[in-house]
Coordinates of N, CA and C and ligand atoms in Angstrom, one line a residue:
M135 N -15.7 -70.5 -83.1 CA -16.1 -71.4 -82.0 C -15.0 -71.4 -81.0
L136 N -15.4 -71.3 -79.7 CA -14.4 -71.2 -78.7 C -14.2 -72.6 -78.1
L137 N -13.2 -72.7 -77.3 CA -13.0 -74.0 -76.6 C -14.0 -74.1 -75.5
T138 N -14.6 -75.2 -75.4 CA -15.7 -75.4 -74.4 C -15.3 -76.4 -73.3
G139 N -16.3 -77.1 -72.7 CA -15.9 -78.1 -71.7 C -16.2 -77.5 -70.3
N140 N -15.4 -78.0 -69.4 CA -15.7 -77.5 -68.0 C -14.9 -76.3 -67.7
Y141 N -14.7 -75.5 -68.7 CA -13.8 -74.3 -68.5 C -14.6 -73.1 -69.0
E142 N -14.3 -71.9 -68.4 CA -14.9 -70.7 -68.9 C -13.8 -70.0 -69.7
H143 N -14.3 -69.0 -70.4 CA -13.3 -68.3 -71.3 C -13.2 -66.8 -71.1
L144 N -12.0 -66.4 -70.8 CA -11.8 -65.0 -70.5 C -11.1 -64.3 -71.6
P145 N -11.8 -63.3 -72.3 CA -11.1 -62.6 -73.3 C -10.0 -61.6 -72.6
L146 N -8.8 -61.6 -73.1 CA -7.8 -60.8 -72.5 C -7.5 -59.6 -73.4
S147 N -6.8 -58.6 -72.9 CA -6.6 -57.3 -73.6 C -5.8 -57.6 -74.9
N148 N -5.0 -58.6 -74.9 CA -4.1 -58.8 -76.1 C -4.8 -59.7 -77.2
G149 N -6.1 -59.9 -77.0 CA -6.9 -60.6 -78.0 C -7.0 -62.1 -77.8
D150 N -6.2 -62.6 -76.8 CA -6.2 -64.1 -76.5 C -7.5 -64.4 -75.7
I151 N -7.8 -65.6 -75.8 CA -8.9 -66.1 -74.9 C -8.3 -67.1 -74.0
A152 N -8.4 -66.8 -72.7 CA -7.7 -67.8 -71.7 C -8.8 -68.7 -71.1
P153 N -8.5 -70.1 -71.2 CA -9.4 -71.0 -70.5 C -9.3 -70.8 -69.0
V154 N -10.4 -70.7 -68.3 CA -10.3 -70.5 -66.9 C -11.1 -71.7 -66.2
R155 N -10.4 -72.3 -65.2 CA -11.0 -73.3 -64.4 C -11.6 -72.6 -63.2
V156 N -12.9 -72.6 -63.0 CA -13.6 -71.9 -61.9 C -14.0 -73.0 -60.9
R157 N -13.5 -72.8 -59.7 CA -13.9 -73.8 -58.6 C -14.3 -73.1 -57.3
V158 N -15.2 -73.9 -56.6 CA -15.6 -73.5 -55.3 C -14.9 -74.4 -54.3
D159 N -14.2 -73.8 -53.4 CA -13.4 -74.6 -52.4 C -13.7 -74.1 -51.0
G160 N -14.5 -74.8 -50.2 CA -14.8 -74.4 -48.9 C -13.7 -74.2 -47.9
R161 N -12.5 -74.8 -48.3 CA -11.3 -74.7 -47.4 C -10.6 -73.4 -47.6
S162 N -10.9 -72.7 -48.8 CA -10.1 -71.5 -49.0 C -10.9 -70.3 -48.3
K163 N -10.1 -69.4 -47.7 CA -10.7 -68.3 -46.9 C -11.2 -67.2 -47.8
Q164 N -10.5 -67.0 -49.0 CA -10.8 -65.9 -49.8 C -10.8 -66.3 -51.3
I165 N -11.2 -65.3 -52.1 CA -11.1 -65.5 -53.6 C -9.6 -65.5 -54.0
S166 N -9.3 -66.4 -54.9 CA -7.9 -66.4 -55.4 C -7.9 -66.7 -56.9
L167 N -6.8 -66.2 -57.5 CA -6.6 -66.3 -58.9 C -5.2 -66.8 -59.1
K168 N -5.0 -67.8 -60.0 CA -3.7 -68.4 -60.2 C -3.5 -68.7 -61.6
V169 N -2.2 -68.5 -62.1 CA -1.9 -68.9 -63.5 C -0.7 -69.9 -63.4
D170 N -1.0 -71.1 -64.0 CA 0.0 -72.1 -63.9 C 1.3 -71.7 -64.7
R171 N 2.4 -72.1 -64.1 CA 3.7 -71.7 -64.7 C 4.0 -72.5 -66.0
V172 N 3.4 -73.7 -66.1 CA 3.5 -74.5 -67.3 C 2.1 -74.5 -68.0
G173 N 2.0 -74.0 -69.2 CA 0.8 -74.0 -69.9 C -0.1 -72.8 -69.7
G174 N 0.1 -72.1 -68.6 CA -0.6 -70.8 -68.4 C -2.1 -71.0 -68.1
L175 N -2.5 -72.2 -67.6 CA -4.0 -72.3 -67.3 C -4.3 -71.5 -66.1
V176 N -5.5 -70.8 -66.2 CA -5.9 -69.9 -65.2 C -6.9 -70.6 -64.2
T177 N -6.8 -70.5 -62.9 CA -7.7 -71.1 -62.0 C -8.2 -70.0 -61.1
L178 N -9.6 -69.9 -61.0 CA -10.2 -68.9 -60.2 C -10.9 -69.7 -59.1
T179 N -10.6 -69.4 -57.8 CA -11.2 -70.1 -56.7 C -12.0 -69.2 -55.8
A180 N -13.3 -69.6 -55.5 CA -14.1 -68.9 -54.5 C -14.4 -69.8 -53.3
P181 N -14.5 -69.2 -52.1 CA -14.8 -70.0 -51.0 C -16.2 -70.6 -51.0
T182 N -17.2 -69.9 -51.6 CA -18.5 -70.4 -51.6 C -19.1 -70.1 -53.0
A183 N -20.2 -70.8 -53.4 CA -20.8 -70.5 -54.7 C -21.4 -69.1 -54.7
A184 N -21.8 -68.6 -53.6 CA -22.4 -67.2 -53.5 C -21.3 -66.2 -53.8
K185 N -20.1 -66.5 -53.6 CA -19.0 -65.6 -53.9 C -18.5 -65.6 -55.4
L186 N -19.1 -66.5 -56.2 CA -18.6 -66.6 -57.6 C -18.8 -65.3 -58.4
P187 N -19.9 -64.6 -58.3 CA -20.0 -63.3 -59.1 C -18.9 -62.3 -58.7
E188 N -18.6 -62.2 -57.4 CA -17.6 -61.3 -56.9 C -16.2 -61.8 -57.4
A189 N -16.0 -63.1 -57.4 CA -14.8 -63.7 -57.9 C -14.6 -63.4 -59.4
R190 N -15.6 -63.5 -60.2 CA -15.5 -63.2 -61.6 C -15.2 -61.7 -61.8
R191 N -15.8 -60.8 -61.0 CA -15.5 -59.4 -61.1 C -14.0 -59.1 -60.8
F192 N -13.5 -59.8 -59.7 CA -12.1 -59.7 -59.3 C -11.2 -60.1 -60.5
M193 N -11.6 -61.2 -61.1 CA -10.8 -61.7 -62.3 C -10.8 -60.7 -63.4
S194 N -12.0 -60.2 -63.7 CA -12.1 -59.4 -64.9 C -11.3 -58.1 -64.8
K195 N -11.0 -57.7 -63.5 CA -10.2 -56.5 -63.4 C -8.7 -56.8 -63.5
R196 N -8.4 -58.1 -63.6 CA -6.9 -58.5 -63.6 C -6.5 -59.1 -64.9
T197 N -7.2 -58.8 -66.0 CA -6.9 -59.5 -67.3 C -5.5 -59.2 -67.8
R198 N -5.0 -58.0 -67.5 CA -3.7 -57.6 -67.9 C -2.6 -58.4 -67.2
W199 N -2.8 -58.6 -65.9 CA -1.9 -59.4 -65.1 C -1.9 -60.8 -65.6
I200 N -3.1 -61.3 -65.9 CA -3.3 -62.7 -66.4 C -2.5 -62.9 -67.7
A201 N -2.7 -61.9 -68.6 CA -2.0 -61.9 -69.9 C -0.5 -61.9 -69.7
E202 N 0.0 -61.2 -68.8 CA 1.5 -61.1 -68.5 C 2.0 -62.5 -68.0
R203 N 1.2 -63.0 -67.0 CA 1.6 -64.3 -66.5 C 1.6 -65.4 -67.5
R204 N 0.6 -65.4 -68.4 CA 0.5 -66.4 -69.4 C 1.6 -66.2 -70.5
A205 N 2.0 -65.0 -70.7 CA 3.1 -64.8 -71.6 C 4.4 -65.4 -71.1
E206 N 4.6 -65.3 -69.7 CA 5.8 -65.8 -69.1 C 5.8 -67.4 -69.0
A207 N 4.5 -67.9 -69.0 CA 4.4 -69.4 -68.8 C 5.2 -70.1 -69.9
Q208 N 5.6 -71.3 -69.6 CA 6.3 -72.1 -70.6 C 5.4 -72.4 -71.7
K209 N 5.9 -72.3 -72.9 CA 5.1 -72.4 -74.1 C 4.6 -73.8 -74.4
M210 N 5.4 -74.8 -74.2 CA 5.0 -76.2 -74.5 C 4.2 -76.8 -73.4
I211 N 3.1 -77.4 -73.7 CA 2.3 -78.1 -72.7 C 2.5 -79.6 -73.0
P212 N 3.2 -80.3 -72.2 CA 3.5 -81.7 -72.5 C 2.3 -82.6 -72.3
F213 N 2.3 -83.7 -73.0 CA 1.3 -84.7 -72.8 C 1.6 -85.6 -71.6
T214 N 1.4 -85.0 -70.4 CA 1.7 -85.7 -69.1 C 0.5 -85.5 -68.2
P215 N 0.4 -86.3 -67.2 CA -0.7 -86.2 -66.3 C -0.8 -84.8 -65.7
G216 N -2.0 -84.2 -65.6 CA -2.2 -82.9 -65.1 C -2.3 -81.8 -66.2
S217 N -1.7 -82.1 -67.3 CA -1.8 -81.1 -68.4 C -3.2 -81.0 -68.9
V218 N -3.6 -79.8 -69.4 CA -5.0 -79.7 -69.9 C -4.8 -79.4 -71.4
I219 N -5.4 -80.3 -72.2 CA -5.3 -80.1 -73.6 C -6.6 -80.2 -74.3
P220 N -6.7 -79.5 -75.5 CA -8.0 -79.6 -76.2 C -8.2 -80.9 -77.0
F221 N -9.4 -81.4 -77.0 CA -9.7 -82.5 -77.9 C -11.1 -82.2 -78.5
L222 N -11.2 -82.1 -79.8 CA -12.4 -81.6 -80.5 C -12.9 -80.3 -79.9
G223 N -12.0 -79.4 -79.6 CA -12.4 -78.1 -79.1 C -12.7 -78.0 -77.6
N224 N -12.7 -79.2 -76.9 CA -13.1 -79.1 -75.5 C -11.8 -79.4 -74.7
M225 N -11.6 -78.7 -73.6 CA -10.4 -78.9 -72.8 C -10.6 -80.1 -72.0
H226 N -9.5 -80.9 -71.9 CA -9.5 -82.2 -71.2 C -8.2 -82.3 -70.4
T227 N -8.4 -82.8 -69.2 CA -7.2 -83.0 -68.3 C -6.7 -84.4 -68.5
I228 N -5.4 -84.5 -68.6 CA -4.8 -85.9 -68.8 C -4.6 -86.5 -67.4
V229 N -5.2 -87.7 -67.3 CA -5.2 -88.4 -66.0 C -4.6 -89.8 -66.3
H230 N -3.6 -90.2 -65.4 CA -3.0 -91.5 -65.5 C -3.8 -92.5 -64.7
D231 N -4.4 -93.5 -65.4 CA -5.2 -94.6 -64.7 C -4.3 -95.8 -64.7
A232 N -3.5 -96.0 -63.6 CA -2.5 -97.0 -63.6 C -3.1 -98.4 -63.7
D233 N -4.4 -98.6 -63.2 CA -5.0 -99.9 -63.2 C -5.5 -100.3 -64.6
A234 N -5.6 -99.4 -65.5 CA -6.1 -99.7 -66.9 C -5.0 -100.2 -67.7
N235 N -5.3 -100.9 -68.8 CA -4.3 -101.2 -69.8 C -3.9 -100.0 -70.6
D236 N -3.0 -100.2 -71.6 CA -2.4 -99.0 -72.2 C -3.3 -98.5 -73.3
L237 N -4.6 -98.2 -73.0 CA -5.5 -97.6 -73.9 C -5.7 -96.2 -73.5
V238 N -6.2 -95.4 -74.4 CA -6.5 -94.0 -74.1 C -8.0 -93.9 -74.2
R239 N -8.7 -93.3 -73.2 CA -10.1 -93.1 -73.2 C -10.5 -91.7 -72.9
I240 N -11.6 -91.2 -73.5 CA -12.1 -89.9 -73.2 C -13.2 -90.0 -72.3
K241 N -13.2 -89.3 -71.2 CA -14.4 -89.5 -70.3 C -14.6 -88.2 -69.4
E242 N -15.7 -87.5 -69.6 CA -16.1 -86.4 -68.8 C -15.0 -85.4 -68.6
G243 N -14.5 -84.9 -69.7 CA -13.5 -83.8 -69.6 C -12.1 -84.3 -69.2
Q244 N -11.9 -85.6 -69.3 CA -10.6 -86.2 -69.0 C -10.1 -87.1 -70.1
I245 N -8.8 -87.2 -70.3 CA -8.2 -88.1 -71.1 C -7.5 -89.1 -70.2
L246 N -8.1 -90.3 -70.1 CA -7.6 -91.3 -69.2 C -6.6 -92.2 -70.0
V247 N -5.4 -92.4 -69.4 CA -4.4 -93.2 -70.1 C -3.9 -94.2 -69.1
G248 N -3.9 -95.5 -69.6 CA -3.4 -96.6 -68.7 C -1.9 -96.9 -69.0
G249 N -1.5 -98.0 -68.6 CA -0.1 -98.4 -68.8 C 0.9 -97.7 -67.9
V250 N 2.2 -97.9 -68.2 CA 3.2 -97.3 -67.4 C 3.3 -95.8 -67.7
R251 N 3.7 -95.1 -66.7 CA 3.7 -93.6 -66.7 C 4.7 -93.1 -67.9
S252 N 5.8 -93.8 -68.1 CA 6.7 -93.3 -69.0 C 6.2 -93.4 -70.5
S253 N 5.1 -94.1 -70.7 CA 4.7 -94.2 -72.1 C 3.5 -93.4 -72.4
I254 N 3.1 -92.5 -71.4 CA 1.8 -91.8 -71.5 C 1.9 -90.8 -72.8
S255 N 2.9 -90.1 -72.9 CA 3.0 -89.1 -74.0 C 2.9 -89.8 -75.4
R256 N 3.6 -90.9 -75.5 CA 3.6 -91.7 -76.7 C 2.2 -92.2 -77.0
L257 N 1.5 -92.7 -76.0 CA 0.2 -93.3 -76.2 C -0.8 -92.2 -76.6
I258 N -0.7 -91.0 -76.0 CA -1.6 -89.9 -76.3 C -1.4 -89.5 -77.8
I259 N -0.1 -89.4 -78.2 CA 0.1 -88.9 -79.6 C -0.4 -90.0 -80.5
R260 N -0.2 -91.3 -80.2 CA -0.8 -92.3 -81.1 C -2.3 -92.3 -81.1
F261 N -2.9 -92.0 -80.0 CA -4.4 -91.9 -79.9 C -4.9 -90.7 -80.8
L262 N -4.2 -89.5 -80.6 CA -4.6 -88.3 -81.3 C -4.5 -88.5 -82.8
K263 N -3.4 -89.1 -83.2 CA -3.1 -89.4 -84.6 C -4.2 -90.3 -85.2
S264 N -4.5 -91.4 -84.5 CA -5.5 -92.3 -85.1 C -6.9 -91.7 -85.1
E265 N -7.2 -90.9 -84.1 CA -8.5 -90.2 -84.1 C -8.6 -89.2 -85.2
A266 N -7.5 -88.5 -85.4 CA -7.4 -87.5 -86.4 C -7.6 -88.2 -87.8
L267 N -6.9 -89.3 -88.0 CA -7.1 -89.9 -89.3 C -8.5 -90.5 -89.5
R268 N -9.0 -91.1 -88.5 CA -10.4 -91.6 -88.6 C -11.4 -90.5 -88.9
R269 N -11.3 -89.4 -88.2 CA -12.3 -88.3 -88.4 C -12.1 -87.6 -89.7
L270 N -10.8 -87.4 -90.0 CA -10.5 -86.7 -91.3 C -10.9 -87.5 -92.5
T271 N -10.8 -88.9 -92.4 CA -11.2 -89.7 -93.4 C -12.7 -89.7 -93.7
L272 N -13.5 -89.7 -92.6 CA -15.0 -89.6 -92.7 C -15.3 -88.3 -93.3
S273 N -14.7 -87.2 -92.8 CA -15.1 -85.9 -93.3 C -14.7 -85.7 -94.7
T274 N -13.5 -86.1 -95.1 CA -13.0 -86.0 -96.5 C -13.9 -86.7 -97.4
N275 N -14.3 -88.0 -97.1 CA -15.2 -88.7 -97.9 C -16.5 -88.1 -98.1
K276 N -17.0 -87.5 -97.0 CA -18.3 -86.8 -97.1 C -18.2 -85.6 -98.1
Y277 N -17.2 -84.8 -98.0 CA -17.1 -83.6 -98.9 C -16.7 -84.0 -100.3
A278 N -15.9 -85.1 -100.5 CA -15.6 -85.6 -101.8 C -16.8 -86.1 -102.5
N279 N -17.8 -86.7 -101.8 CA -19.0 -87.1 -102.4 C -19.8 -85.9 -102.9
L280 N -19.9 -84.9 -102.0 CA -20.6 -83.6 -102.3 C -20.0 -82.9 -103.5
S281 N -18.7 -83.0 -103.6 CA -17.9 -82.4 -104.6 C -17.9 -83.2 -105.9
G282 N -18.2 -84.5 -105.8 CA -18.1 -85.3 -107.0 C -16.7 -85.7 -107.4
K283 N -15.8 -85.7 -106.4 CA -14.3 -85.9 -106.7 C -13.9 -87.2 -106.0
K284 N -12.8 -87.7 -106.5 CA -12.2 -89.0 -106.0 C -11.0 -88.7 -105.2
V285 N -10.9 -89.2 -103.9 CA -9.7 -89.1 -103.1 C -8.9 -90.4 -103.2
Q286 N -7.6 -90.3 -103.4 CA -6.8 -91.5 -103.6 C -6.3 -92.0 -102.2
R287 N -5.8 -91.0 -101.4 CA -5.2 -91.4 -100.2 C -5.3 -90.3 -99.2
I288 N -5.5 -90.6 -97.9 CA -5.5 -89.6 -96.8 C -4.5 -90.0 -95.8
S289 N -3.7 -89.0 -95.4 CA -2.7 -89.3 -94.4 C -2.6 -88.1 -93.4
V290 N -2.1 -88.4 -92.2 CA -1.9 -87.3 -91.2 C -0.4 -87.3 -90.9
R291 N 0.1 -86.0 -90.6 CA 1.4 -85.8 -90.2 C 1.5 -84.6 -89.3
D292 N 2.7 -84.2 -89.0 CA 2.8 -83.0 -88.1 C 3.5 -81.9 -88.8
A293 N 2.8 -81.4 -89.8 CA 3.4 -80.3 -90.6 C 3.5 -79.1 -89.8
K294 N 4.6 -78.4 -90.0 CA 4.8 -77.2 -89.1 C 4.0 -76.0 -89.5
T295 N 3.7 -75.8 -90.8 CA 3.0 -74.6 -91.2 C 1.6 -74.8 -91.8
R296 N 1.4 -76.0 -92.4 CA 0.1 -76.2 -93.1 C -0.8 -77.1 -92.4
W297 N -2.1 -76.8 -92.4 CA -3.1 -77.7 -91.8 C -3.5 -78.8 -92.7
G298 N -3.4 -78.6 -94.0 CA -3.7 -79.6 -95.0 C -3.0 -79.3 -96.3
S299 N -2.9 -80.4 -97.1 CA -2.3 -80.2 -98.5 C -3.0 -81.2 -99.4
C300 N -2.9 -80.9 -100.7 CA -3.6 -81.7 -101.6 C -2.7 -81.8 -102.9
S301 N -2.5 -83.1 -103.4 CA -1.7 -83.2 -104.6 C -2.7 -83.4 -105.8
A302 N -2.2 -83.1 -107.0 CA -3.1 -83.1 -108.2 C -3.6 -84.5 -108.4
D303 N -2.9 -85.6 -108.0 CA -3.4 -86.9 -108.2 C -4.3 -87.4 -107.1
G304 N -4.8 -86.5 -106.2 CA -5.8 -86.8 -105.2 C -5.4 -87.4 -103.9
R305 N -4.1 -87.1 -103.6 CA -3.6 -87.5 -102.2 C -3.7 -86.3 -101.3
L306 N -4.4 -86.5 -100.2 CA -4.6 -85.4 -99.2 C -3.9 -85.7 -97.9
S307 N -3.3 -84.7 -97.4 CA -2.5 -84.9 -96.1 C -2.9 -83.8 -95.2
F308 N -3.1 -84.1 -93.9 CA -3.5 -83.2 -92.9 C -2.6 -83.2 -91.6
S309 N -2.7 -82.2 -90.9 CA -2.0 -82.2 -89.6 C -2.9 -82.9 -88.5
W310 N -2.3 -83.8 -87.8 CA -3.1 -84.6 -86.8 C -3.6 -83.6 -85.7
R311 N -3.0 -82.5 -85.6 CA -3.4 -81.5 -84.5 C -4.8 -81.0 -84.7
L312 N -5.3 -81.2 -85.9 CA -6.7 -80.7 -86.1 C -7.7 -81.4 -85.2
V313 N -7.3 -82.6 -84.7 CA -8.2 -83.3 -83.8 C -8.4 -82.6 -82.5
M314 N -7.5 -81.6 -82.2 CA -7.7 -80.8 -81.0 C -8.6 -79.6 -81.3
A315 N -8.9 -79.3 -82.5 CA -9.7 -78.1 -82.8 C -11.2 -78.6 -82.8
P316 N -12.1 -77.6 -82.7 CA -13.5 -77.9 -82.8 C -13.9 -78.7 -84.1
E317 N -14.9 -79.5 -84.0 CA -15.2 -80.4 -85.2 C -15.4 -79.6 -86.5
N318 N -16.1 -78.5 -86.4 CA -16.4 -77.7 -87.6 C -15.1 -77.2 -88.3
V319 N -14.0 -77.0 -87.5 CA -12.8 -76.6 -88.0 C -12.1 -77.8 -88.7
L320 N -12.1 -78.9 -88.1 CA -11.6 -80.1 -88.8 C -12.3 -80.4 -90.1
D321 N -13.6 -80.3 -90.0 CA -14.4 -80.5 -91.3 C -14.1 -79.4 -92.3
Y322 N -13.9 -78.2 -91.9 CA -13.5 -77.1 -92.8 C -12.2 -77.5 -93.6
V323 N -11.2 -77.9 -92.8 CA -9.9 -78.2 -93.5 C -10.1 -79.3 -94.5
A324 N -10.9 -80.3 -94.1 CA -11.1 -81.4 -95.0 C -11.8 -80.9 -96.3
A325 N -12.8 -80.1 -96.1 CA -13.6 -79.5 -97.3 C -12.7 -78.6 -98.1
H326 N -11.8 -77.9 -97.4 CA -10.9 -77.0 -98.1 C -10.0 -77.7 -99.1
E327 N -9.4 -78.8 -98.6 CA -8.5 -79.6 -99.4 C -9.3 -80.3 -100.5
V328 N -10.5 -80.9 -100.2 CA -11.3 -81.5 -101.2 C -11.6 -80.5 -102.4
A329 N -11.9 -79.3 -102.0 CA -12.3 -78.3 -103.0 C -11.1 -78.0 -104.0
H330 N -9.9 -78.3 -103.5 CA -8.7 -78.1 -104.3 C -8.6 -79.2 -105.4
L331 N -9.3 -80.3 -105.2 CA -9.4 -81.3 -106.3 C -10.1 -80.8 -107.5
A332 N -11.0 -79.8 -107.3 CA -11.7 -79.2 -108.4 C -10.9 -78.0 -108.9
H333 N -10.3 -77.2 -108.0 CA -9.5 -76.1 -108.4 C -8.2 -76.0 -107.6
M334 N -7.1 -76.2 -108.3 CA -5.8 -76.3 -107.6 C -5.3 -74.8 -107.4
N335 N -6.1 -74.0 -106.8 CA -5.7 -72.6 -106.6 C -6.7 -72.0 -105.6
H336 N -6.5 -70.7 -105.3 CA -7.5 -70.0 -104.5 C -8.2 -68.9 -105.3
S337 N -8.6 -69.3 -106.5 CA -9.4 -68.4 -107.3 C -10.8 -68.2 -106.8
D338 N -11.5 -67.2 -107.4 CA -12.9 -67.0 -107.1 C -13.7 -68.3 -107.3
Q339 N -13.4 -69.0 -108.4 CA -14.1 -70.2 -108.6 C -13.9 -71.2 -107.5
Y340 N -12.6 -71.2 -107.0 CA -12.3 -72.2 -105.9 C -13.2 -71.9 -104.7
W341 N -13.3 -70.6 -104.3 CA -14.1 -70.2 -103.1 C -15.5 -70.5 -103.3
A342 N -16.0 -70.3 -104.5 CA -17.4 -70.5 -104.8 C -17.7 -72.0 -104.7
H343 N -16.8 -72.8 -105.1 CA -17.0 -74.3 -105.0 C -17.0 -74.7 -103.6
L344 N -16.0 -74.2 -102.8 CA -15.9 -74.5 -101.4 C -17.2 -74.1 -100.7
A345 N -17.8 -73.0 -101.0 CA -19.0 -72.5 -100.4 C -20.2 -73.4 -100.7
E346 N -20.1 -74.1 -101.8 CA -21.2 -75.0 -102.2 C -21.2 -76.3 -101.3
I347 N -19.9 -76.8 -101.0 CA -19.9 -78.0 -100.2 C -19.7 -77.7 -98.7
F348 N -19.3 -76.5 -98.3 CA -19.1 -76.1 -96.9 C -19.5 -74.6 -96.7
P349 N -20.8 -74.3 -96.7 CA -21.2 -72.9 -96.7 C -20.6 -72.1 -95.5
D350 N -20.4 -72.7 -94.4 CA -20.0 -71.9 -93.2 C -18.5 -71.7 -93.1
F351 N -17.7 -71.7 -94.2 CA -16.3 -71.8 -94.1 C -15.6 -70.6 -93.4
K352 N -16.3 -69.4 -93.5 CA -15.6 -68.2 -92.9 C -15.4 -68.4 -91.4
V353 N -16.4 -68.8 -90.7 CA -16.4 -69.0 -89.2 C -15.2 -69.9 -88.8
A354 N -15.1 -71.0 -89.5 CA -14.0 -72.0 -89.2 C -12.6 -71.4 -89.6
E355 N -12.6 -70.6 -90.7 CA -11.3 -70.1 -91.1 C -10.8 -69.0 -90.1
I356 N -11.7 -68.2 -89.6 CA -11.4 -67.2 -88.6 C -10.9 -67.9 -87.3
W357 N -11.6 -69.0 -86.9 CA -11.1 -69.7 -85.7 C -9.7 -70.2 -85.9
L358 N -9.4 -70.8 -87.1 CA -8.1 -71.4 -87.3 C -7.0 -70.3 -87.3
K359 N -7.3 -69.2 -87.9 CA -6.3 -68.1 -87.9 C -6.0 -67.7 -86.5
K360 N -7.0 -67.5 -85.7 CA -6.9 -67.0 -84.4 C -6.3 -68.0 -83.4
N361 N -6.8 -69.2 -83.5 CA -6.5 -70.2 -82.4 C -5.5 -71.3 -82.9
G362 N -5.4 -71.4 -84.2 CA -4.6 -72.5 -84.8 C -3.2 -72.6 -84.2
P363 N -2.5 -71.5 -84.2 CA -1.1 -71.5 -83.7 C -1.0 -72.2 -82.3
S364 N -2.0 -71.9 -81.4 CA -1.9 -72.5 -80.1 C -2.0 -74.0 -80.1
L365 N -2.5 -74.6 -81.1 CA -2.6 -76.1 -81.2 C -1.2 -76.7 -81.4
R366 N -0.2 -75.9 -81.8 CA 1.1 -76.4 -82.0 C 1.9 -76.4 -80.7
C367 N 1.3 -75.9 -79.6 CA 2.0 -75.8 -78.3 C 1.9 -77.0 -77.5
Y368 N 1.2 -78.0 -78.0 CA 1.0 -79.2 -77.2 C 1.9 -80.4 -77.6
G369 N 2.3 -81.1 -76.6 CA 3.1 -82.4 -76.9 C 4.6 -82.2 -76.7
Ligands
ZN290 ZN1 -6.0 -73.9 -100.0

């Protein structure tokens, strides 16, 4: 599953998929292509809607240039206004809504954050962690029911290498960054750890059990292998 939302997706020669913001701007005289120096977001601008097919052809001939610019772009994308970050697999722009109180809201491709500007990053991390815990708890309970297993405790943390882990006594722990991945990927990691309650290994029996409670696990696993590392670039 690819990142969706108000962004198009451009496969690059190096195997990456670049999110592209496509816009029509009557004030611009010609087609233009830009790669942000922070985050590497690609913006394609056409002067009229009629020029969009030509603009896309223009862009598709420059995928190597885009890949090079993106490689040079700063790796970390901070949780600050203007940054574009994924939430449940959809790209969202962080917008500071100074009139609102210090809550975080998701609205039409935006993550709206109130309060003072200096606390935005902290508020977004708090929001993402609590959303991750809420969704992973629902998901874990669903697969635990299917599996006939009991979960003792679910927690989220920012593990550097693992998306989830499971202890023999039924305590499951997940990376809160999974809330940035598409929902089926978050569900997959929950099901993956639940299946370890039945088999504490990656034996054939383990995979067979996982397939019973989460048949589509291959698609999610491929997504995570390919796109998972990019989720660690935010914040
Ligand atoms: Zn495992």
